[in-house]
Amino acid sequence: MADVKDFKLPDLGEGLEEGEIVEWHVAVGDVIELNQTVASVETAKAVVDVPSPFAGRVVEQVGEVGEALQVGTVFLRIDLDVEGGAVVEDEPATLAATEASPAQGGFEAGAAAAAKSVEENAGLYGEVHQGEAGAKSTGLDADEEPQPLVGYGQGKGGARRRRRGGAAADAADDGQAQAAPVRPLAKPPVRKLAKDLGVDLADIAPGSGPEGVITREDVHAAASGGQGAQATAAATQTPASAPAPTAGVAAASAADPFAGFAGGGEKVVPGFRGRTPGEVEPIRGIRKRIVEKMEVSRREIPEATCTKWADLTELWELRKDLTEQARADGFDVKVTPFALILRAVVLGLRRFPTLNGMIDREAGEIRLHEHVNLGFAADTDRGLVVPNIKDAHGKSTLQIAAELNRLATAARDGSIGAGDMTGGTFTVSNYGAFGNDDGNPIINHPEGAILGVGAIEERPWVVQGELAVRRTCKFSLVFDHRISDGGEAGRFVTYVANLCENPARILLHS
């Protein structure tokens, strides 16, 4: 008799309402193991791999790739009684725990465990961490066995599935096993990027990353007409081993020397991150979160702006010395100008705390945060994300630099945890990294201010009455005028600029 269980989409973050299916890793009819990854799902915060709380045969997939499902709705049905196939041993406790009522921890416990699996089964496919805010993202090496899922229950030695049919089936298992096709190795954000650009990962596997992992660069190369890692391999072939072009290809090239150009003479090249004119993008996942946050900020916050130019020549030189000294002391940390600016911002927020505040309309209060969770805008293939350095007020310059690097790397490769992107109190936007001198950033609601940092470039500057060439940049502070008055906001940005012009003062407080 069939024993079909409904696997409901768990809350993979902190109060998330929906998730978009990026990729199914199983198909109807597949026999799956306990904790096996069944799908990659994009939430408003990250792309995560979802493990199954059941072992059995997949009988139904609810939802297509690209479809958004509400948290708590069924998105996979699994038959635990696999007729003529695998059965689960030593799992009555597991199933009982899963079938428990909500009061006994049923779906809530299962959802929490599924979210926890993201933390415990990180690997090549880019699962991300959930749980407490600020938890660091760590992953398993490619050759490590994933650990059992805490929360679903295991038999001794882990749940094992056995083929029905007695000795004959066992003999077949011990004999010749059919080789399954090898799934290309790539993290969920890379898989989503490949899907968006129409690139078949199987065509460019193995990738140029460690252990053949396909990287974003491989996908972009394939989308622009290259072959990623394969193109690199082909380039290393000797003339004798390299395949000769076919007569048809040579003839086509000779016949149409303008192949690859549009009718008006425009070279046909892929747009930024594979975008093309005329395409339509559904508002889902990260983009939906961005839309909602920007709309609320513009609708509710009466903002004002004040700016200040600063000479960062000394800061520019100091970061080199700090990096060299840190590495000489055994710390593999690169101290960037942005890390020093972040430390200066922390000092500024302690002196002018209203910039680190928020409005609670329901309570009719302005709350000044005791802690500084310093956010920074990160531009990724999936859109804008804003991770934050937890308790930055209690960290040294070196610690801020290390955490900045960790969070920026995790944001780019898609392994950023939901806890790393919630609870921010103030944000810094480094649009200078794109070569922009100035900007008007939007406050990250419900925060009370955001600081924009322009490009640090050599410009003419007056030093003691003489014209000189110095490395300068422009700070732009956008603040909620309900919380801070112009005088305090102006003093804050001037104070931060002065610290950056005299970076020894930053270290004095470290």
PDB file of C-alpha atoms in Angstrom, residues 193-468:
ATOM      1  CA  LEU A 193      22.606  32.242 -14.177  1.00  0.00           C
ATOM      2  CA  ALA A 194      23.061  29.467 -16.740  1.00  0.00           C
ATOM      3  CA  LYS A 195      19.290  29.023 -16.947  1.00  0.00           C
ATOM      4  CA  ASP A 196      18.762  32.748 -17.455  1.00  0.00           C
ATOM      5  CA  LEU A 197      21.411  32.874 -20.199  1.00  0.00           C
ATOM      6  CA  GLY A 198      20.258  29.679 -21.890  1.00  0.00           C
ATOM      7  CA  VAL A 199      23.513  27.818 -21.235  1.00  0.00           C
ATOM      8  CA  ASP A 200      23.442  24.030 -20.794  1.00  0.00           C
ATOM      9  CA  LEU A 201      25.838  23.231 -17.954  1.00  0.00           C
ATOM     10  CA  ALA A 202      26.469  19.779 -19.391  1.00  0.00           C
ATOM     11  CA  ASP A 203      27.973  21.428 -22.465  1.00  0.00           C
ATOM     12  CA  ILE A 204      30.637  23.291 -20.499  1.00  0.00           C
ATOM     13  CA  ALA A 205      31.446  20.690 -17.839  1.00  0.00           C
ATOM     14  CA  PRO A 206      33.933  20.266 -16.314  1.00  0.00           C
ATOM     15  CA  GLY A 207      34.320  23.858 -15.216  1.00  0.00           C
ATOM     16  CA  SER A 208      37.436  25.848 -14.487  1.00  0.00           C
ATOM     17  CA  GLY A 209      36.868  25.838 -10.719  1.00  0.00           C
ATOM     18  CA  PRO A 210      38.293  23.404  -8.166  1.00  0.00           C
ATOM     19  CA  GLU A 211      37.317  19.779  -8.836  1.00  0.00           C
ATOM     20  CA  GLY A 212      35.759  20.860 -12.132  1.00  0.00           C
ATOM     21  CA  VAL A 213      33.153  23.149 -10.566  1.00  0.00           C
ATOM     22  CA  ILE A 214      31.521  25.413 -13.149  1.00  0.00           C
ATOM     23  CA  THR A 215      31.973  29.095 -12.311  1.00  0.00           C
ATOM     24  CA  ARG A 216      30.124  32.251 -13.295  1.00  0.00           C
ATOM     25  CA  GLU A 217      32.998  33.095 -15.646  1.00  0.00           C
ATOM     26  CA  ASP A 218      32.510  29.762 -17.439  1.00  0.00           C
ATOM     27  CA  VAL A 219      28.816  30.504 -17.953  1.00  0.00           C
ATOM     28  CA  HIS A 220      29.430  34.052 -19.170  1.00  0.00           C
ATOM     29  CA  ALA A 221      32.110  32.780 -21.555  1.00  0.00           C
ATOM     30  CA  ALA A 222      29.726  30.197 -22.975  1.00  0.00           C
ATOM     31  CA  ALA A 223      26.926  32.741 -23.303  1.00  0.00           C
ATOM     32  CA  SER A 224      29.181  35.130 -25.222  1.00  0.00           C
ATOM     33  CA  GLY A 225      30.202  32.449 -27.683  1.00  0.00           C
ATOM     34  CA  GLY A 226      33.134  30.916 -25.814  1.00  0.00           C
ATOM     35  CA  GLN A 227      33.193  27.509 -24.206  1.00  0.00           C
ATOM     36  CA  GLY A 228      34.364  28.341 -20.671  1.00  0.00           C
ATOM     37  CA  ALA A 229      36.744  25.751 -19.350  1.00  0.00           C
ATOM     38  CA  GLN A 230      36.509  23.764 -22.575  1.00  0.00           C
ATOM     39  CA  ALA A 231      37.752  26.761 -24.528  1.00  0.00           C
ATOM     40  CA  THR A 232      40.723  26.954 -22.184  1.00  0.00           C
ATOM     41  CA  ALA A 233      41.418  23.279 -22.667  1.00  0.00           C
ATOM     42  CA  ALA A 234      41.100  23.606 -26.422  1.00  0.00           C
ATOM     43  CA  ALA A 235      43.568  26.467 -26.410  1.00  0.00           C
ATOM     44  CA  THR A 236      46.179  24.218 -24.836  1.00  0.00           C
ATOM     45  CA  GLN A 237      45.937  21.623 -27.606  1.00  0.00           C
ATOM     46  CA  THR A 238      48.889  21.292 -29.919  1.00  0.00           C
ATOM     47  CA  PRO A 239      48.340  22.040 -33.600  1.00  0.00           C
ATOM     48  CA  ALA A 240      48.544  18.337 -34.326  1.00  0.00           C
ATOM     49  CA  SER A 241      45.866  17.419 -31.791  1.00  0.00           C
ATOM     50  CA  ALA A 242      43.560  20.378 -32.342  1.00  0.00           C
ATOM     51  CA  PRO A 243      40.575  19.548 -34.556  1.00  0.00           C
ATOM     52  CA  ALA A 244      40.663  21.187 -37.966  1.00  0.00           C
ATOM     53  CA  PRO A 245      37.737  23.404 -38.967  1.00  0.00           C
ATOM     54  CA  THR A 246      35.271  21.747 -41.263  1.00  0.00           C
ATOM     55  CA  ALA A 247      34.961  22.836 -44.859  1.00  0.00           C
ATOM     56  CA  GLY A 248      31.398  23.978 -44.203  1.00  0.00           C
ATOM     57  CA  VAL A 249      32.432  26.321 -41.392  1.00  0.00           C
ATOM     58  CA  ALA A 250      35.286  27.758 -43.430  1.00  0.00           C
ATOM     59  CA  ALA A 251      33.005  28.293 -46.410  1.00  0.00           C
ATOM     60  CA  ALA A 252      30.364  29.981 -44.253  1.00  0.00           C
ATOM     61  CA  SER A 253      32.947  32.344 -42.754  1.00  0.00           C
ATOM     62  CA  ALA A 254      34.285  33.236 -46.179  1.00  0.00           C
ATOM     63  CA  ALA A 255      30.799  33.756 -47.586  1.00  0.00           C
ATOM     64  CA  ASP A 256      29.620  35.995 -44.735  1.00  0.00           C
ATOM     65  CA  PRO A 257      32.471  38.051 -43.265  1.00  0.00           C
ATOM     66  CA  PHE A 258      29.913  40.089 -41.261  1.00  0.00           C
ATOM     67  CA  ALA A 259      28.401  37.105 -39.441  1.00  0.00           C
ATOM     68  CA  GLY A 260      27.467  38.116 -35.912  1.00  0.00           C
ATOM     69  CA  PHE A 261      26.369  41.627 -36.850  1.00  0.00           C
ATOM     70  CA  ALA A 262      22.786  42.863 -36.746  1.00  0.00           C
ATOM     71  CA  GLY A 263      21.129  44.293 -39.836  1.00  0.00           C
ATOM     72  CA  GLY A 264      22.145  47.860 -39.020  1.00  0.00           C
ATOM     73  CA  GLY A 265      25.789  46.931 -38.566  1.00  0.00           C
ATOM     74  CA  GLU A 266      25.530  46.598 -34.795  1.00  0.00           C
ATOM     75  CA  LYS A 267      27.690  43.846 -33.353  1.00  0.00           C
ATOM     76  CA  VAL A 268      25.497  41.263 -31.639  1.00  0.00           C
ATOM     77  CA  VAL A 269      26.957  40.842 -28.147  1.00  0.00           C
ATOM     78  CA  PRO A 270      25.292  39.774 -24.901  1.00  0.00           C
ATOM     79  CA  GLY A 271      24.230  42.570 -22.580  1.00  0.00           C
ATOM     80  CA  PHE A 272      25.444  43.059 -19.029  1.00  0.00           C
ATOM     81  CA  ARG A 273      24.975  39.776 -17.174  1.00  0.00           C
ATOM     82  CA  GLY A 274      23.282  38.301 -20.221  1.00  0.00           C
ATOM     83  CA  ARG A 275      20.402  40.762 -20.364  1.00  0.00           C
ATOM     84  CA  THR A 276      18.897  41.429 -23.777  1.00  0.00           C
ATOM     85  CA  PRO A 277      16.744  44.276 -25.126  1.00  0.00           C
ATOM     86  CA  GLY A 278      13.050  43.446 -25.066  1.00  0.00           C
ATOM     87  CA  GLU A 279      13.191  40.727 -22.424  1.00  0.00           C
ATOM     88  CA  VAL A 280      10.617  40.554 -19.628  1.00  0.00           C
ATOM     89  CA  GLU A 281      11.684  39.613 -16.101  1.00  0.00           C
ATOM     90  CA  PRO A 282       9.152  38.373 -13.541  1.00  0.00           C
ATOM     91  CA  ILE A 283       9.373  40.247 -10.248  1.00  0.00           C
ATOM     92  CA  ARG A 284      10.352  37.403  -7.928  1.00  0.00           C
ATOM     93  CA  GLY A 285      12.934  36.412  -5.370  1.00  0.00           C
ATOM     94  CA  ILE A 286      15.687  38.954  -4.749  1.00  0.00           C
ATOM     95  CA  ARG A 287      14.229  41.392  -7.275  1.00  0.00           C
ATOM     96  CA  LYS A 288      10.855  41.359  -5.521  1.00  0.00           C
ATOM     97  CA  ARG A 289      12.563  42.132  -2.224  1.00  0.00           C
ATOM     98  CA  ILE A 290      14.448  45.030  -3.833  1.00  0.00           C
ATOM     99  CA  VAL A 291      11.240  46.430  -5.336  1.00  0.00           C
ATOM    100  CA  GLU A 292       9.413  46.300  -2.012  1.00  0.00           C
ATOM    101  CA  LYS A 293      12.242  47.887  -0.016  1.00  0.00           C
ATOM    102  CA  MET A 294      12.790  50.711  -2.502  1.00  0.00           C
ATOM    103  CA  GLU A 295       9.082  51.511  -2.716  1.00  0.00           C
ATOM    104  CA  VAL A 296       8.726  51.684   1.061  1.00  0.00           C
ATOM    105  CA  SER A 297      11.821  53.875   1.399  1.00  0.00           C
ATOM    106  CA  ARG A 298      10.700  56.372  -1.216  1.00  0.00           C
ATOM    107  CA  ARG A 299       7.112  56.400   0.029  1.00  0.00           C
ATOM    108  CA  GLU A 300       7.701  56.744   3.770  1.00  0.00           C
ATOM    109  CA  ILE A 301      11.039  58.459   4.358  1.00  0.00           C
ATOM    110  CA  PRO A 302      11.435  62.248   3.989  1.00  0.00           C
ATOM    111  CA  GLU A 303      15.123  62.205   3.135  1.00  0.00           C
ATOM    112  CA  ALA A 304      17.725  64.938   2.911  1.00  0.00           C
ATOM    113  CA  THR A 305      21.335  64.890   1.732  1.00  0.00           C
ATOM    114  CA  CYS A 306      24.605  66.486   2.764  1.00  0.00           C
ATOM    115  CA  THR A 307      28.034  65.918   1.207  1.00  0.00           C
ATOM    116  CA  LYS A 308      31.711  66.353   2.005  1.00  0.00           C
ATOM    117  CA  TRP A 309      34.905  65.959  -0.034  1.00  0.00           C
ATOM    118  CA  ALA A 310      37.891  64.367   1.697  1.00  0.00           C
ATOM    119  CA  ASP A 311      41.597  63.854   1.013  1.00  0.00           C
ATOM    120  CA  LEU A 312      42.268  60.136   1.523  1.00  0.00           C
ATOM    121  CA  THR A 313      45.914  60.092   0.430  1.00  0.00           C
ATOM    122  CA  GLU A 314      47.211  59.103   3.866  1.00  0.00           C
ATOM    123  CA  LEU A 315      44.471  56.502   4.293  1.00  0.00           C
ATOM    124  CA  TRP A 316      45.365  55.063   0.876  1.00  0.00           C
ATOM    125  CA  GLU A 317      48.975  54.581   1.945  1.00  0.00           C
ATOM    126  CA  LEU A 318      48.108  53.355   5.434  1.00  0.00           C
ATOM    127  CA  ARG A 319      46.015  50.428   4.174  1.00  0.00           C
ATOM    128  CA  LYS A 320      49.118  49.016   2.421  1.00  0.00           C
ATOM    129  CA  ASP A 321      51.152  49.140   5.636  1.00  0.00           C
ATOM    130  CA  LEU A 322      48.334  47.579   7.657  1.00  0.00           C
ATOM    131  CA  THR A 323      47.906  44.714   5.198  1.00  0.00           C
ATOM    132  CA  GLU A 324      51.638  43.973   5.182  1.00  0.00           C
ATOM    133  CA  GLN A 325      51.841  44.115   8.974  1.00  0.00           C
ATOM    134  CA  ALA A 326      48.765  41.920   9.413  1.00  0.00           C
ATOM    135  CA  ARG A 327      50.205  39.256   7.124  1.00  0.00           C
ATOM    136  CA  ALA A 328      53.580  39.487   8.851  1.00  0.00           C
ATOM    137  CA  ASP A 329      51.739  38.760  12.104  1.00  0.00           C
ATOM    138  CA  GLY A 330      50.073  35.707  10.571  1.00  0.00           C
ATOM    139  CA  PHE A 331      46.692  37.206   9.626  1.00  0.00           C
ATOM    140  CA  ASP A 332      45.581  36.520   6.059  1.00  0.00           C
ATOM    141  CA  VAL A 333      43.543  39.721   5.857  1.00  0.00           C
ATOM    142  CA  LYS A 334      43.624  42.478   3.262  1.00  0.00           C
ATOM    143  CA  VAL A 335      42.871  45.887   4.727  1.00  0.00           C
ATOM    144  CA  THR A 336      41.163  47.961   2.037  1.00  0.00           C
ATOM    145  CA  PRO A 337      40.379  51.690   2.046  1.00  0.00           C
ATOM    146  CA  PHE A 338      36.710  50.737   2.334  1.00  0.00           C
ATOM    147  CA  ALA A 339      37.407  48.752   5.525  1.00  0.00           C
ATOM    148  CA  LEU A 340      39.060  51.798   7.093  1.00  0.00           C
ATOM    149  CA  ILE A 341      36.131  53.973   6.014  1.00  0.00           C
ATOM    150  CA  LEU A 342      33.720  51.518   7.654  1.00  0.00           C
ATOM    151  CA  ARG A 343      35.674  51.762  10.894  1.00  0.00           C
ATOM    152  CA  ALA A 344      35.476  55.562  10.696  1.00  0.00           C
ATOM    153  CA  VAL A 345      31.718  55.309  10.145  1.00  0.00           C
ATOM    154  CA  VAL A 346      31.365  53.200  13.292  1.00  0.00           C
ATOM    155  CA  LEU A 347      33.162  55.875  15.311  1.00  0.00           C
ATOM    156  CA  GLY A 348      30.927  58.514  13.766  1.00  0.00           C
ATOM    157  CA  LEU A 349      27.768  56.609  14.673  1.00  0.00           C
ATOM    158  CA  ARG A 350      28.863  56.342  18.309  1.00  0.00           C
ATOM    159  CA  ARG A 351      29.370  60.112  18.464  1.00  0.00           C
ATOM    160  CA  PHE A 352      26.180  60.950  16.533  1.00  0.00           C
ATOM    161  CA  PRO A 353      23.788  58.130  17.494  1.00  0.00           C
ATOM    162  CA  THR A 354      20.653  59.497  15.823  1.00  0.00           C
ATOM    163  CA  LEU A 355      22.141  58.437  12.482  1.00  0.00           C
ATOM    164  CA  ASN A 356      22.030  54.893  13.878  1.00  0.00           C
ATOM    165  CA  GLY A 357      18.349  55.102  14.764  1.00  0.00           C
ATOM    166  CA  MET A 358      14.942  54.162  13.424  1.00  0.00           C
ATOM    167  CA  ILE A 359      11.309  55.235  13.773  1.00  0.00           C
ATOM    168  CA  ASP A 360       8.720  52.993  15.402  1.00  0.00           C
ATOM    169  CA  ARG A 361       5.480  54.515  14.146  1.00  0.00           C
ATOM    170  CA  GLU A 362       3.219  52.183  16.104  1.00  0.00           C
ATOM    171  CA  ALA A 363       4.896  53.004  19.399  1.00  0.00           C
ATOM    172  CA  GLY A 364       5.407  56.645  18.456  1.00  0.00           C
ATOM    173  CA  GLU A 365       9.104  56.436  19.273  1.00  0.00           C
ATOM    174  CA  ILE A 366      12.519  57.113  17.794  1.00  0.00           C
ATOM    175  CA  ARG A 367      14.848  54.306  18.805  1.00  0.00           C
ATOM    176  CA  LEU A 368      18.606  54.763  18.856  1.00  0.00           C
ATOM    177  CA  HIS A 369      20.266  51.368  18.557  1.00  0.00           C
ATOM    178  CA  GLU A 370      22.742  50.331  21.227  1.00  0.00           C
ATOM    179  CA  HIS A 371      24.667  48.241  18.703  1.00  0.00           C
ATOM    180  CA  VAL A 372      25.972  48.976  15.216  1.00  0.00           C
ATOM    181  CA  ASN A 373      25.183  46.347  12.594  1.00  0.00           C
ATOM    182  CA  LEU A 374      26.973  47.982   9.697  1.00  0.00           C
ATOM    183  CA  GLY A 375      25.580  47.071   6.295  1.00  0.00           C
ATOM    184  CA  PHE A 376      27.195  47.533   2.910  1.00  0.00           C
ATOM    185  CA  ALA A 377      25.620  47.292  -0.523  1.00  0.00           C
ATOM    186  CA  ALA A 378      26.917  44.333  -2.556  1.00  0.00           C
ATOM    187  CA  ASP A 379      26.332  44.069  -6.305  1.00  0.00           C
ATOM    188  CA  THR A 380      25.842  40.424  -7.325  1.00  0.00           C
ATOM    189  CA  ASP A 381      24.638  38.440 -10.335  1.00  0.00           C
ATOM    190  CA  ARG A 382      21.313  37.993  -8.535  1.00  0.00           C
ATOM    191  CA  GLY A 383      20.853  41.664  -7.739  1.00  0.00           C
ATOM    192  CA  LEU A 384      21.563  44.017  -4.868  1.00  0.00           C
ATOM    193  CA  VAL A 385      22.033  42.464  -1.434  1.00  0.00           C
ATOM    194  CA  VAL A 386      22.987  44.224   1.797  1.00  0.00           C
ATOM    195  CA  PRO A 387      24.848  42.021   4.279  1.00  0.00           C
ATOM    196  CA  ASN A 388      25.830  43.612   7.554  1.00  0.00           C
ATOM    197  CA  ILE A 389      28.730  43.296   9.948  1.00  0.00           C
ATOM    198  CA  LYS A 390      27.185  42.360  13.269  1.00  0.00           C
ATOM    199  CA  ASP A 391      28.282  44.365  16.320  1.00  0.00           C
ATOM    200  CA  ALA A 392      30.764  46.384  14.281  1.00  0.00           C
ATOM    201  CA  HIS A 393      31.172  48.762  17.233  1.00  0.00           C
ATOM    202  CA  GLY A 394      32.955  45.984  19.105  1.00  0.00           C
ATOM    203  CA  LYS A 395      35.330  45.032  16.286  1.00  0.00           C
ATOM    204  CA  SER A 396      38.805  46.284  15.482  1.00  0.00           C
ATOM    205  CA  THR A 397      39.802  47.556  12.057  1.00  0.00           C
ATOM    206  CA  LEU A 398      41.358  44.175  11.277  1.00  0.00           C
ATOM    207  CA  GLN A 399      38.215  42.313  12.342  1.00  0.00           C
ATOM    208  CA  ILE A 400      36.024  44.586  10.231  1.00  0.00           C
ATOM    209  CA  ALA A 401      38.299  43.999   7.235  1.00  0.00           C
ATOM    210  CA  ALA A 402      38.089  40.224   7.695  1.00  0.00           C
ATOM    211  CA  GLU A 403      34.312  40.235   8.088  1.00  0.00           C
ATOM    212  CA  LEU A 404      33.904  42.546   5.098  1.00  0.00           C
ATOM    213  CA  ASN A 405      35.840  40.104   2.936  1.00  0.00           C
ATOM    214  CA  ARG A 406      33.882  37.097   4.216  1.00  0.00           C
ATOM    215  CA  LEU A 407      30.492  38.661   3.625  1.00  0.00           C
ATOM    216  CA  ALA A 408      31.400  40.117   0.227  1.00  0.00           C
ATOM    217  CA  THR A 409      32.683  36.743  -0.966  1.00  0.00           C
ATOM    218  CA  ALA A 410      29.594  34.935   0.323  1.00  0.00           C
ATOM    219  CA  ALA A 411      27.309  37.490  -1.340  1.00  0.00           C
ATOM    220  CA  ARG A 412      29.021  37.051  -4.699  1.00  0.00           C
ATOM    221  CA  ASP A 413      29.045  33.252  -4.712  1.00  0.00           C
ATOM    222  CA  GLY A 414      25.502  32.927  -3.342  1.00  0.00           C
ATOM    223  CA  SER A 415      26.400  31.302  -0.033  1.00  0.00           C
ATOM    224  CA  ILE A 416      25.321  34.293   2.049  1.00  0.00           C
ATOM    225  CA  GLY A 417      23.087  33.390   4.973  1.00  0.00           C
ATOM    226  CA  ALA A 418      19.754  35.042   5.704  1.00  0.00           C
ATOM    227  CA  GLY A 419      21.033  36.044   9.138  1.00  0.00           C
ATOM    228  CA  ASP A 420      23.856  37.996   7.518  1.00  0.00           C
ATOM    229  CA  MET A 421      21.358  40.188   5.665  1.00  0.00           C
ATOM    230  CA  THR A 422      18.923  41.039   8.437  1.00  0.00           C
ATOM    231  CA  GLY A 423      19.144  43.313  11.446  1.00  0.00           C
ATOM    232  CA  GLY A 424      21.217  46.096   9.883  1.00  0.00           C
ATOM    233  CA  THR A 425      21.175  49.540  11.526  1.00  0.00           C
ATOM    234  CA  PHE A 426      23.156  51.671   9.033  1.00  0.00           C
ATOM    235  CA  THR A 427      24.347  51.084   5.463  1.00  0.00           C
ATOM    236  CA  VAL A 428      27.318  52.262   3.410  1.00  0.00           C
ATOM    237  CA  SER A 429      27.113  52.166  -0.399  1.00  0.00           C
ATOM    238  CA  ASN A 430      30.483  52.041  -2.152  1.00  0.00           C
ATOM    239  CA  TYR A 431      29.403  53.092  -5.639  1.00  0.00           C
ATOM    240  CA  GLY A 432      32.930  54.397  -6.098  1.00  0.00           C
ATOM    241  CA  ALA A 433      33.868  50.795  -6.880  1.00  0.00           C
ATOM    242  CA  PHE A 434      32.091  51.295 -10.229  1.00  0.00           C
ATOM    243  CA  GLY A 435      34.004  54.498 -10.946  1.00  0.00           C
ATOM    244  CA  ASN A 436      31.175  56.804  -9.840  1.00  0.00           C
ATOM    245  CA  ASP A 437      32.150  60.044  -8.135  1.00  0.00           C
ATOM    246  CA  ASP A 438      28.767  60.889  -6.690  1.00  0.00           C
ATOM    247  CA  GLY A 439      25.362  59.374  -6.072  1.00  0.00           C
ATOM    248  CA  ASN A 440      22.114  59.667  -4.171  1.00  0.00           C
ATOM    249  CA  PRO A 441      21.646  56.296  -2.431  1.00  0.00           C
ATOM    250  CA  ILE A 442      18.261  55.213  -1.103  1.00  0.00           C
ATOM    251  CA  ILE A 443      17.930  54.550   2.622  1.00  0.00           C
ATOM    252  CA  ASN A 444      17.605  50.871   3.461  1.00  0.00           C
ATOM    253  CA  HIS A 445      14.264  50.961   5.330  1.00  0.00           C
ATOM    254  CA  PRO A 446      13.761  50.867   8.322  1.00  0.00           C
ATOM    255  CA  GLU A 447      17.230  52.311   8.872  1.00  0.00           C
ATOM    256  CA  GLY A 448      17.666  56.036   9.413  1.00  0.00           C
ATOM    257  CA  ALA A 449      20.520  56.891   7.039  1.00  0.00           C
ATOM    258  CA  ILE A 450      22.911  55.658   4.361  1.00  0.00           C
ATOM    259  CA  LEU A 451      26.384  56.908   3.410  1.00  0.00           C
ATOM    260  CA  GLY A 452      27.559  56.896  -0.201  1.00  0.00           C
ATOM    261  CA  VAL A 453      31.292  56.667  -0.942  1.00  0.00           C
ATOM    262  CA  GLY A 454      32.573  57.942  -4.289  1.00  0.00           C
ATOM    263  CA  ALA A 455      35.596  56.822  -6.272  1.00  0.00           C
ATOM    264  CA  ILE A 456      38.984  57.457  -4.657  1.00  0.00           C
ATOM    265  CA  GLU A 457      40.963  59.031  -7.492  1.00  0.00           C
ATOM    266  CA  GLU A 458      43.823  61.432  -8.058  1.00  0.00           C
ATOM    267  CA  ARG A 459      42.489  64.973  -8.360  1.00  0.00           C
ATOM    268  CA  PRO A 460      43.852  68.501  -7.980  1.00  0.00           C
ATOM    269  CA  TRP A 461      43.738  69.579  -4.327  1.00  0.00           C
ATOM    270  CA  VAL A 462      44.951  72.593  -2.401  1.00  0.00           C
ATOM    271  CA  VAL A 463      47.439  71.691   0.360  1.00  0.00           C
ATOM    272  CA  GLN A 464      48.685  74.590   2.520  1.00  0.00           C
ATOM    273  CA  GLY A 465      48.004  77.080  -0.241  1.00  0.00           C
ATOM    274  CA  GLU A 466      49.685  75.006  -2.935  1.00  0.00           C
ATOM    275  CA  LEU A 467      48.027  72.999  -5.678  1.00  0.00           C
ATOM    276  CA  ALA A 468      48.832  69.295  -5.434  1.00  0.00           C
TER     277      ALA A 468
END
